[in-house]
Coordinates of C-alpha atoms in Angstrom, one line a residue:
Chain A
M214 CA 23.2 5.2 -25.9
E215 CA 21.3 5.0 -29.3
S216 CA 22.5 1.5 -29.6
I217 CA 21.3 0.5 -26.0
S218 CA 17.8 1.9 -26.8
S219 CA 17.7 -0.1 -30.0
Y220 CA 18.7 -3.1 -28.4
V221 CA 16.0 -2.7 -25.6
R222 CA 13.4 -2.2 -28.3
E223 CA 14.5 -5.2 -30.2
L224 CA 14.5 -7.2 -26.9
L225 CA 11.1 -5.9 -26.0
I226 CA 9.6 -7.1 -29.3
N227 CA 11.1 -10.4 -28.8
I228 CA 9.5 -10.7 -25.2
H229 CA 6.2 -9.7 -26.7
K230 CA 6.4 -12.7 -29.3
N231 CA 6.5 -14.9 -26.1
E232 CA 3.9 -12.8 -24.0
V233 CA 0.8 -11.2 -25.7
N234 CA -0.5 -9.4 -22.8
L235 CA 2.0 -6.5 -22.8
H236 CA 1.0 -2.8 -23.2
M237 CA 3.5 -2.7 -25.9
G238 CA 2.3 0.7 -27.6
S239 CA 2.9 2.4 -24.3
T240 CA 6.2 0.6 -23.6
L241 CA 7.8 1.3 -26.9
S242 CA 7.0 5.1 -26.7
C243 CA 9.2 5.4 -23.6
V244 CA 12.3 3.4 -24.6
E245 CA 14.5 6.2 -25.1
I246 CA 13.3 8.2 -22.1
L247 CA 13.8 5.3 -19.8
T248 CA 17.2 4.4 -21.5
V249 CA 18.5 8.1 -21.0
L250 CA 17.3 8.2 -17.4
L251 CA 18.8 4.8 -16.3
T252 CA 22.0 4.9 -18.2
K253 CA 23.0 8.6 -17.6
Y254 CA 21.3 10.2 -14.7
V255 CA 19.6 8.1 -12.2
K256 CA 22.1 7.9 -9.3
R257 CA 21.9 4.7 -7.2
S258 CA 22.6 4.6 -3.6
S259 CA 21.5 2.9 -0.4
N260 CA 20.8 6.3 1.2
P261 CA 17.3 7.4 0.3
L262 CA 18.3 11.1 0.6
E263 CA 21.4 10.8 -1.8
K264 CA 20.0 8.3 -4.2
D265 CA 17.9 9.5 -7.3
W266 CA 14.5 8.1 -7.5
L267 CA 12.7 7.0 -10.6
I268 CA 8.9 6.6 -10.3
L269 CA 7.3 4.9 -13.6
S270 CA 3.9 6.6 -12.9
K271 CA 2.6 5.1 -16.3
G272 CA 3.4 1.7 -14.8
H273 CA 1.9 -0.3 -17.7
A274 CA 5.1 0.5 -19.4
A275 CA 6.9 -1.7 -17.0
P276 CA 8.5 -4.0 -19.6
A277 CA 10.8 -1.2 -20.8
L278 CA 11.8 -0.6 -17.1
Y279 CA 12.6 -4.3 -16.5
A280 CA 14.5 -4.5 -19.7
L281 CA 16.6 -1.8 -18.4
L282 CA 17.0 -3.0 -15.0
A283 CA 18.1 -6.3 -16.5
L284 CA 20.9 -4.5 -18.4
E285 CA 21.8 -2.8 -15.2
G286 CA 22.2 -6.3 -13.8
L287 CA 19.7 -5.9 -11.1
I288 CA 17.4 -8.5 -12.2
P289 CA 18.3 -11.6 -14.1
Y290 CA 18.0 -11.4 -18.0
E291 CA 16.1 -14.8 -18.2
E292 CA 13.4 -13.2 -15.9
L293 CA 12.4 -11.1 -18.8
F294 CA 10.9 -13.9 -20.6
K295 CA 9.0 -15.1 -17.8
M296 CA 7.3 -11.6 -17.2
Q297 CA 4.0 -11.8 -15.7
S298 CA 3.9 -15.6 -15.1
I299 CA 2.8 -17.2 -11.9
D300 CA 6.4 -17.9 -10.8
S301 CA 8.1 -14.7 -12.1
M302 CA 9.2 -11.7 -9.9
L303 CA 8.1 -9.5 -12.7
Q304 CA 4.8 -8.2 -12.1
G305 CA 2.5 -6.6 -14.8
H306 CA 3.0 -3.3 -13.1
P307 CA 6.1 -2.2 -11.2
D308 CA 6.4 -3.3 -7.6
T309 CA 8.9 -2.6 -4.9
S310 CA 9.5 -6.3 -4.5
I311 CA 11.5 -6.1 -7.6
A312 CA 15.1 -5.1 -7.3
G313 CA 15.6 -1.5 -8.8
V314 CA 11.9 -0.5 -8.6
D315 CA 11.6 2.4 -6.2
V316 CA 7.8 2.9 -5.8
S317 CA 5.0 0.4 -6.7
T318 CA 2.7 1.9 -9.5
G319 CA 0.0 0.9 -11.8
S320 CA -2.7 3.3 -10.8
L321 CA -2.5 6.2 -12.9
G322 CA -2.0 9.7 -11.3
Q323 CA -0.4 8.6 -8.1
G324 CA 3.4 8.7 -9.0
L325 CA 3.8 12.2 -9.2
S326 CA 2.1 12.8 -5.8
I327 CA 4.5 10.0 -4.3
G328 CA 7.5 11.8 -5.9
V329 CA 6.3 15.3 -4.4
G330 CA 6.4 13.7 -1.1
I331 CA 9.9 12.1 -1.6
A332 CA 11.3 15.4 -3.0
T333 CA 10.0 17.2 0.0
W334 CA 11.5 14.8 2.5
I335 CA 14.9 15.0 0.7
K336 CA 14.8 18.8 0.7
L337 CA 13.8 18.9 4.2
R338 CA 16.8 16.6 5.2
G339 CA 19.4 18.3 3.1
G340 CA 19.8 15.4 0.7
S341 CA 21.3 15.7 -2.8
G342 CA 18.9 13.2 -4.4
R343 CA 16.6 14.0 -7.4
V344 CA 13.2 12.6 -8.1
Y345 CA 12.4 11.5 -11.7
I346 CA 8.9 10.8 -12.9
V347 CA 7.7 9.3 -16.3
M348 CA 3.9 10.0 -16.8
G349 CA 1.7 9.3 -19.6
D350 CA -0.2 12.1 -21.6
G351 CA -3.5 10.3 -20.9
E352 CA -2.7 10.3 -17.4
Q353 CA -3.0 14.0 -17.2
D354 CA -6.7 13.2 -17.1
E355 CA -6.3 12.2 -13.5
G356 CA -7.6 14.9 -11.0
E357 CA -4.7 14.0 -8.7
V358 CA -2.2 15.4 -11.2
W359 CA -3.6 18.7 -10.7
E360 CA -3.3 18.3 -6.8
A361 CA 0.2 17.3 -7.2
I362 CA 1.4 19.9 -9.8
T363 CA -0.1 22.8 -7.7
H364 CA 1.5 21.5 -4.4
A365 CA 5.1 21.1 -6.0
V366 CA 5.2 24.6 -6.8
V367 CA 4.4 25.6 -3.3
R368 CA 7.2 23.4 -2.2
K369 CA 9.7 24.9 -4.7
L370 CA 10.9 21.4 -5.6
S371 CA 13.8 22.0 -7.9
N372 CA 15.0 18.4 -7.2
L373 CA 11.7 17.2 -9.0
I374 CA 11.8 16.4 -13.0
V375 CA 8.7 15.0 -14.7
I376 CA 8.9 13.6 -18.2
V377 CA 5.5 13.2 -20.0
D378 CA 5.6 10.5 -22.6
D379 CA 3.5 12.4 -25.0
N380 CA 2.5 9.6 -27.4
G381 CA -0.8 11.0 -28.2
Y382 CA -3.0 8.1 -27.2
Q383 CA -4.8 6.9 -24.2
L384 CA -6.5 3.4 -23.8
D385 CA -9.6 4.1 -25.8
G386 CA -7.9 6.1 -28.7
R387 CA -6.1 9.4 -29.6
V388 CA -6.2 11.8 -26.7
C389 CA -7.4 14.6 -29.0
D390 CA -10.6 12.7 -29.6
I391 CA -11.2 11.6 -26.1
K392 CA -10.0 14.7 -24.0
P393 CA -7.6 17.1 -25.6
K394 CA -4.3 17.9 -23.9
Y395 CA -2.7 20.3 -26.2
F396 CA -3.0 23.0 -23.4
M397 CA -1.2 20.9 -20.7
P398 CA 2.2 22.5 -21.2
F399 CA 0.6 26.0 -20.8
I400 CA -1.2 24.9 -17.7
W401 CA 2.0 23.7 -16.0
S402 CA 3.8 26.6 -17.0
T403 CA 1.2 28.9 -15.7
I404 CA 1.1 27.2 -12.5
G405 CA 4.9 27.7 -12.0
W406 CA 6.6 24.7 -13.4
A407 CA 9.6 25.1 -15.9
V408 CA 8.4 23.4 -19.1
I409 CA 10.7 22.0 -21.7
L410 CA 9.5 20.4 -24.9
C411 CA 11.6 17.7 -26.7
N412 CA 11.8 14.9 -28.9
G413 CA 11.2 11.8 -26.8
H414 CA 12.9 9.4 -29.2
S415 CA 16.1 11.6 -29.7
V416 CA 18.7 10.8 -27.1
S417 CA 20.5 14.1 -27.7
S418 CA 17.2 16.1 -27.4
L419 CA 16.4 14.3 -24.1
I420 CA 19.9 14.8 -22.8
S421 CA 19.8 18.4 -23.6
A422 CA 16.2 18.7 -21.9
I423 CA 17.4 17.0 -18.8
D424 CA 20.5 18.9 -18.5
R425 CA 18.6 22.0 -18.5
A426 CA 16.1 20.8 -16.1
L427 CA 19.0 19.9 -13.8
V428 CA 19.9 23.5 -13.3
N429 CA 16.4 25.1 -12.9
E430 CA 15.3 26.5 -9.7
K431 CA 11.8 25.4 -10.2
P432 CA 10.3 21.9 -10.6
T433 CA 10.6 20.8 -14.4
V434 CA 8.3 19.0 -16.6
I435 CA 9.6 17.8 -20.0
F436 CA 6.9 17.1 -22.6
A437 CA 8.8 14.6 -24.7
K438 CA 6.8 14.0 -28.2
T439 CA 6.9 10.3 -29.0
V440 CA 5.1 7.8 -31.1
R441 CA 3.1 5.0 -29.6
G442 CA 4.4 1.5 -30.5
K443 CA 7.6 3.0 -31.9
G444 CA 9.6 0.4 -33.9
L445 CA 7.0 -2.3 -34.0
K446 CA 5.4 -1.5 -37.4
Q447 CA 2.2 -3.5 -36.9
I448 CA 1.1 -1.2 -34.3
E449 CA 3.4 2.0 -34.6
G450 CA 1.5 5.3 -34.4
T451 CA -1.9 3.5 -33.8
D452 CA -4.2 2.9 -30.8
I453 CA -3.3 -0.8 -30.9
Q454 CA -1.6 -1.8 -27.8
R455 CA -0.4 -5.2 -28.7
V456 CA 0.3 -7.7 -31.7
E457 CA -2.2 -10.6 -31.1
L458 CA -1.1 -12.8 -33.8
W459 CA 2.4 -12.9 -35.3
S460 CA 2.4 -14.0 -38.9
Chain B
M65 CA 1.8 12.7 29.5
E66 CA -0.8 14.1 31.6
L67 CA -4.4 13.1 30.9
A68 CA -6.2 16.2 29.8
D69 CA -10.3 16.6 29.9
V70 CA -10.6 17.7 26.3
S71 CA -12.2 16.7 23.0
M72 CA -10.7 13.8 21.1
R73 CA -9.3 16.1 18.5
D74 CA -7.7 18.3 21.0
A75 CA -6.2 15.4 22.8
V76 CA -4.6 14.2 19.3
G77 CA -3.4 17.8 18.5
R78 CA -1.7 18.2 21.9
L79 CA -0.3 14.7 21.8
L80 CA 1.2 15.1 18.4
C81 CA 3.1 18.2 19.7
E82 CA 4.4 16.2 22.6
L83 CA 5.5 13.4 20.1
G84 CA 7.0 15.8 17.9
D85 CA 9.5 16.9 20.5
E86 CA 10.7 13.3 21.1
L87 CA 10.7 12.2 17.3
G88 CA 12.6 14.4 14.9
D89 CA 11.4 12.4 11.9
L90 CA 7.7 13.0 12.8
V91 CA 5.8 14.8 10.0
I92 CA 2.2 16.1 9.9
V93 CA 0.3 16.2 6.7
T94 CA -3.3 17.6 6.5
A95 CA -5.6 18.7 3.7
D96 CA -6.9 22.1 4.6
V97 CA -8.4 20.9 7.9
G98 CA -5.4 21.7 10.1
K99 CA -7.5 23.8 12.4
A100 CA -10.5 21.5 12.5
T101 CA -8.3 18.5 13.0
R102 CA -6.0 20.5 15.5
A103 CA -3.1 19.3 13.3
Y104 CA -2.2 23.2 13.0
L105 CA -0.9 22.9 16.7
F106 CA 1.9 20.7 15.7
G107 CA 2.4 23.4 12.7
I108 CA 2.8 26.2 15.1
K109 CA 5.5 24.2 17.0
F110 CA 7.1 22.6 14.1
P111 CA 6.6 24.5 10.9
G112 CA 9.1 22.8 8.9
R113 CA 7.5 19.3 9.6
Y114 CA 4.0 20.4 8.9
F115 CA 2.4 20.1 5.5
N116 CA -1.0 21.6 4.3
V117 CA -1.4 20.2 0.9
G118 CA -4.7 22.0 0.2
I119 CA -8.2 20.4 -0.5
S120 CA -6.4 17.4 -2.0
E121 CA -7.2 14.2 -0.2
Q122 CA -5.9 11.9 -2.9
H123 CA -2.5 13.8 -3.0
L124 CA -2.4 13.9 0.9
I125 CA -2.2 10.2 1.0
D126 CA 0.4 9.7 -1.8
F127 CA 2.5 12.7 -0.6
A128 CA 2.5 11.0 2.9
A129 CA 3.4 7.7 1.0
G130 CA 6.3 9.5 -0.6
I131 CA 7.6 10.7 2.8
A132 CA 7.3 7.4 4.3
V133 CA 9.1 5.6 1.4
A134 CA 12.0 8.1 1.6
G135 CA 12.5 7.3 5.4
G136 CA 10.0 10.0 7.2
R137 CA 7.3 9.2 9.7
P138 CA 4.2 10.9 8.4
I139 CA 0.7 11.2 9.9
A140 CA -2.0 12.0 7.5
I141 CA -4.7 13.7 9.4
A142 CA -8.3 14.7 7.9
F143 CA -11.8 14.3 8.1
A144 CA -12.5 10.4 8.1
M145 CA -15.3 10.9 5.4
F146 CA -13.0 12.7 3.0
L147 CA -9.9 10.5 3.5
M148 CA -12.2 7.8 2.2
R149 CA -12.1 9.4 -1.4
A150 CA -8.6 8.4 -1.2
W151 CA -9.4 4.8 -0.5
E152 CA -7.6 3.6 -3.6
Q153 CA -4.4 5.7 -2.8
I154 CA -4.5 4.1 0.6
R155 CA -4.9 0.7 -0.8
N156 CA -2.5 1.0 -3.8
A157 CA 0.2 3.1 -2.3
V158 CA 0.2 2.8 1.4
G159 CA -1.1 -0.7 1.7
R160 CA 0.6 -2.2 -1.1
M161 CA 3.9 -0.9 -0.3
N162 CA 3.4 -1.6 3.4
L163 CA 4.4 1.9 4.3
N164 CA 4.6 3.5 7.8
V165 CA 2.0 6.0 7.2
K166 CA -0.5 6.7 10.0
I167 CA -4.0 7.8 8.8
V168 CA -5.9 9.6 11.4
G169 CA -9.6 10.2 10.6
T170 CA -11.3 12.8 12.5
H171 CA -14.9 13.8 12.7
A172 CA -16.0 10.1 12.3
G173 CA -19.3 8.6 13.1
F174 CA -22.1 11.0 14.4
S175 CA -19.6 13.5 15.8
D176 CA -19.9 16.0 12.9
H177 CA -23.7 16.1 14.0
A178 CA -24.6 19.5 12.3
D179 CA -22.8 18.9 9.0
G180 CA -25.3 15.9 8.3
S181 CA -24.8 13.0 5.9
S182 CA -22.2 14.2 3.6
H183 CA -19.8 14.5 6.4
Q184 CA -20.8 11.6 8.8
S185 CA -18.3 8.8 8.0
L186 CA -20.2 5.5 8.8
E187 CA -18.2 3.3 6.5
D188 CA -14.8 3.9 7.0
I189 CA -14.0 1.1 9.3
A190 CA -15.3 -1.3 6.5
L191 CA -13.3 0.3 3.9
M192 CA -10.0 0.3 5.9
R193 CA -10.3 -3.2 7.2
T194 CA -10.5 -4.8 3.8
I195 CA -7.0 -3.5 3.0
P196 CA -4.3 -6.0 3.5
N197 CA -1.3 -4.7 5.8
M198 CA -3.8 -2.1 7.4
S199 CA -4.5 -1.9 11.0
V200 CA -7.6 -0.2 12.4
V201 CA -7.8 1.3 15.8
V202 CA -10.9 3.0 17.3
P203 CA -10.1 4.7 20.6
S204 CA -13.3 5.2 22.9
D205 CA -12.4 8.5 24.8
V206 CA -9.4 10.6 25.5
A207 CA -7.9 8.3 28.0
D208 CA -7.8 5.7 25.2
I209 CA -6.1 8.2 22.9
Y210 CA -3.5 8.9 25.5
R211 CA -3.0 5.0 25.9
S212 CA -2.8 4.2 22.4
L213 CA -1.5 7.0 20.2
P214 CA 2.1 7.4 21.5
I215 CA 2.6 3.7 21.3
I216 CA 1.2 3.5 17.7
V217 CA 3.3 6.4 16.6
K218 CA 6.6 5.5 18.1
D219 CA 6.6 1.6 18.3
I220 CA 4.2 0.3 15.4
K221 CA 5.5 0.1 12.0
G222 CA 3.3 -0.1 9.0
P223 CA -0.2 1.4 7.9
L224 CA -2.6 2.1 10.6
Y225 CA -6.0 3.8 10.5
Y226 CA -6.9 5.7 13.7
R227 CA -10.5 6.8 14.0
I228 CA -11.6 9.6 16.2
G229 CA -14.6 12.0 16.9
R230 CA -14.9 15.8 16.7
D231 CA -16.0 17.0 20.2
Y232 CA -18.5 14.7 21.7
S233 CA -16.5 12.5 24.0
P234 CA -17.8 11.4 27.3
R235 CA -15.3 10.0 29.9
I236 CA -15.6 6.3 29.5
T237 CA -12.3 4.4 30.5
N238 CA -10.6 6.8 32.7
D239 CA -11.1 4.8 35.8
Y240 CA -10.1 1.5 34.2
D241 CA -6.5 0.3 34.2
Y242 CA -5.0 -1.4 31.1
E243 CA -2.3 -0.6 28.6
F244 CA -2.9 -0.3 24.8
K245 CA -1.6 -3.3 22.9
L246 CA -2.5 -3.7 19.1
G247 CA -4.6 -6.6 18.6
K248 CA -5.9 -6.8 22.2
A249 CA -9.3 -6.4 23.5
Y250 CA -10.0 -5.0 27.1
V251 CA -12.8 -6.5 29.3
L252 CA -14.1 -3.6 31.1
E253 CA -16.7 -5.2 32.9
D254 CA -16.9 -8.9 33.5
G255 CA -20.2 -10.9 33.2
Y256 CA -21.8 -14.1 32.0
D257 CA -25.1 -13.7 30.5
V258 CA -24.2 -11.8 27.2
A259 CA -21.0 -10.1 26.0
I260 CA -21.4 -6.5 24.4
V261 CA -18.5 -5.5 22.3
S262 CA -18.1 -2.0 21.2
S263 CA -15.5 0.8 20.8
G264 CA -15.5 4.6 20.2
P265 CA -17.7 7.1 22.2
I266 CA -20.7 5.0 21.8
L267 CA -19.2 2.5 24.4
Y268 CA -20.6 5.0 26.9
E269 CA -24.0 3.8 26.1
V270 CA -22.9 0.5 26.5
L271 CA -21.8 0.7 29.9
N272 CA -24.8 2.5 30.8
A273 CA -26.9 -0.3 29.0
A274 CA -25.2 -2.6 31.2
K275 CA -26.2 -0.9 34.3
E276 CA -29.8 -1.1 33.3
L277 CA -29.5 -4.7 32.4
R278 CA -28.0 -5.5 35.8
K279 CA -31.1 -4.1 37.3
L280 CA -33.0 -6.6 35.3
G281 CA -30.9 -9.5 36.3
V282 CA -28.7 -9.8 33.2
N283 CA -25.0 -9.7 33.9
A284 CA -23.4 -8.3 30.8
A285 CA -19.5 -8.5 30.2
I286 CA -18.3 -5.3 28.3
I287 CA -15.6 -5.7 25.9
N288 CA -13.7 -2.5 24.5
L289 CA -12.5 -3.6 21.1
M290 CA -10.2 -0.6 20.6
S291 CA -8.0 -2.7 18.1
I292 CA -10.5 -3.9 15.4
K293 CA -7.7 -5.2 13.3
P294 CA -5.7 -6.9 14.1
I295 CA -8.6 -8.5 16.3
D296 CA -8.3 -10.2 19.5
E297 CA -9.7 -13.7 18.5
V298 CA -8.9 -15.3 21.8
T299 CA -10.8 -12.9 24.2
L300 CA -13.7 -13.0 21.7
E301 CA -13.9 -16.7 21.5
I302 CA -13.5 -17.0 25.5
Y303 CA -16.4 -14.5 26.0
A304 CA -18.5 -16.2 23.4
R305 CA -18.3 -19.5 25.1
K306 CA -18.8 -18.0 28.4
C307 CA -21.7 -15.8 27.7
G308 CA -23.3 -17.6 24.7
Y309 CA -24.6 -14.4 23.3
V310 CA -22.8 -11.5 21.8
V311 CA -24.1 -8.1 20.9
T312 CA -22.1 -5.6 19.1
V313 CA -22.7 -1.7 19.2
E314 CA -20.9 0.7 16.8
E315 CA -21.3 4.2 15.5
H316 CA -20.8 2.7 12.0
S317 CA -22.7 0.9 9.4
I318 CA -23.4 -2.8 10.5
Y319 CA -22.1 -3.7 7.0
G320 CA -18.6 -4.3 7.4
G321 CA -17.7 -2.7 10.8
L322 CA -16.8 -3.8 14.3
G323 CA -19.7 -6.2 14.3
S324 CA -19.0 -7.9 11.1
A325 CA -15.4 -8.3 12.3
V326 CA -16.5 -9.8 15.5
A327 CA -18.8 -12.2 13.6
E328 CA -16.2 -13.3 11.1
V329 CA -14.2 -14.4 14.0
L330 CA -16.9 -16.0 15.9
V331 CA -18.5 -17.8 12.9
T332 CA -15.4 -19.8 12.7
K333 CA -14.3 -20.1 16.4
Y334 CA -17.5 -20.5 18.2
P335 CA -20.8 -19.4 16.7
V336 CA -23.3 -18.0 19.2
P337 CA -26.6 -15.8 18.4
M338 CA -25.3 -12.3 17.8
K339 CA -27.2 -8.9 17.3
L340 CA -25.3 -6.1 15.5
L341 CA -26.3 -2.7 16.5
G342 CA -25.3 0.3 14.2
T343 CA -26.4 2.1 11.3
S344 CA -27.6 0.7 8.0
T345 CA -28.1 3.9 6.0
Y346 CA -26.8 7.6 5.8
G347 CA -26.7 10.0 8.7
R348 CA -28.6 13.3 9.0
S349 CA -28.1 16.6 10.7
A350 CA -28.8 17.1 14.4
K351 CA -28.3 19.8 17.0
N352 CA -26.1 17.2 19.0
V353 CA -24.9 13.7 18.8
R354 CA -27.3 12.6 21.6
D355 CA -30.2 13.4 19.3
L356 CA -28.6 11.4 16.6
L357 CA -28.0 8.3 18.9
N358 CA -31.6 8.4 19.8
Y359 CA -32.9 8.7 16.2
Y360 CA -31.0 5.7 15.2
G361 CA -31.7 3.6 18.2
L362 CA -28.3 3.5 19.7
T363 CA -28.9 4.9 23.3
A364 CA -28.2 2.9 26.3
P365 CA -32.0 2.0 26.7
A366 CA -32.2 0.9 23.1
V367 CA -29.0 -1.1 23.5
A368 CA -30.4 -2.8 26.8
K369 CA -33.8 -3.4 24.9
S370 CA -32.1 -5.1 22.0
V371 CA -29.9 -7.3 24.4
I372 CA -33.3 -8.5 26.2
E373 CA -34.8 -9.3 22.7
L374 CA -31.8 -11.4 21.8
L375 CA -31.9 -13.2 25.2
T376 CA -35.6 -13.9 25.2
M377 CA -35.8 -14.9 21.3
Y378 CA -33.3 -17.8 22.0
R379 CA -34.3 -18.7 25.6
R380 CA -38.1 -19.0 24.6

């Protein structure tokens, strides 16, 4: 699985050489998270109650999702290099018109609420499907996140797993400078979520965290510590989102 | 279903209970206004399919979107005013994914007379109308609700905004015989001097205005535009051609509401002199709805006066 994530990372950097307008920092921080989810956990089915749902609530990391959907054979590989062009199916943010995309996102703070709705319906109907949601740490600023996490607990959604890509940055800079979020795990925990911390670039750490989440009777959030722009040295660990000029 | 003489919100609450028997996938979602919207009636009967998400309108809409995307048939019901704080959720989740979510906005217009400007939704039609895939239906009274809501919930797929009032609901359409069809306007009274287009409880003023106008020798056609989007372009064009003058009356801002929708059609199909009656500012508190209609110049005599003004302005 490490080789898949390395391949995806390299592929994404090559795509970025063709298309500058990608949110590369945010995309590269969640490569392992999405690789682990899509290659090991997310179960595909045409039955909405039996399939697993993956919602990329931090929709600006769409390129990482698309690269993995291409590996899965759901979208053509060549399409990746046309991403965001007028004749490409691959939109800047995930759209349900794209095969393998379960929910259209792009506006922060909405994915979790949608996931709570899906997980509630699955439970109501006795399905076995799970809902996986990948959020950003900056996204925690949105008020709707509060509305959703408090409701998920009331519904006792054991089939709901959230992974927060904790890369330490939001659009305007470091989260600790803009609005600190170190207290977030405590808040989710106090409300009634099972909270797990892990290394978001370590496949084994992610697997161990998700395996624990699968047997929880409460909804689970995994705070996965990551590095923004991981693997692209010009931007790694900085607030720079993209490489404007390749030398 | 038997037509009950109740308020609009009571009619919706009762109808949803009846529909819940028929439709096993029907789910009602509200945001701590279950009692005020009468959604709780469904909750008593079907507790497993009733969700109160708390005072969380943004989550309300996305939660309903999640249920719809997974195959359920959700209705999100809350005060029209506060559903509008979730405009972006309605646009980006419900509209963009073209989901089968019905959104019922209650306490719309002046119906929440006592609560005043913070609660009186006079912009919701405009906001909902701009969203691609979204339909907008404004029933005029309980009879219109009984005609339209079952069809909307059972047979119409996709996003739809349904606007109703709180308690004030004069009998308007009981004696008229028509069936609801999305995108169809209903000619309640035929006429040839002016066409008055309206929907919602304010249609009561329009019908009374027409009676006053008849005494003055003006024959007004009255059109119930229950379906504001999609809009019945054909009927509107026919009546613009036939009457030559069009007046719109709404319990909503004249900017972007029913009047604007009619004008958008006629300006390309058959432009005629028009007058748009409605609000252009915030509401205010009052002891009853009629005091507000009077204050904002939207009673039957005021409508009749505006019609005469329009006719004389151009006939001079």
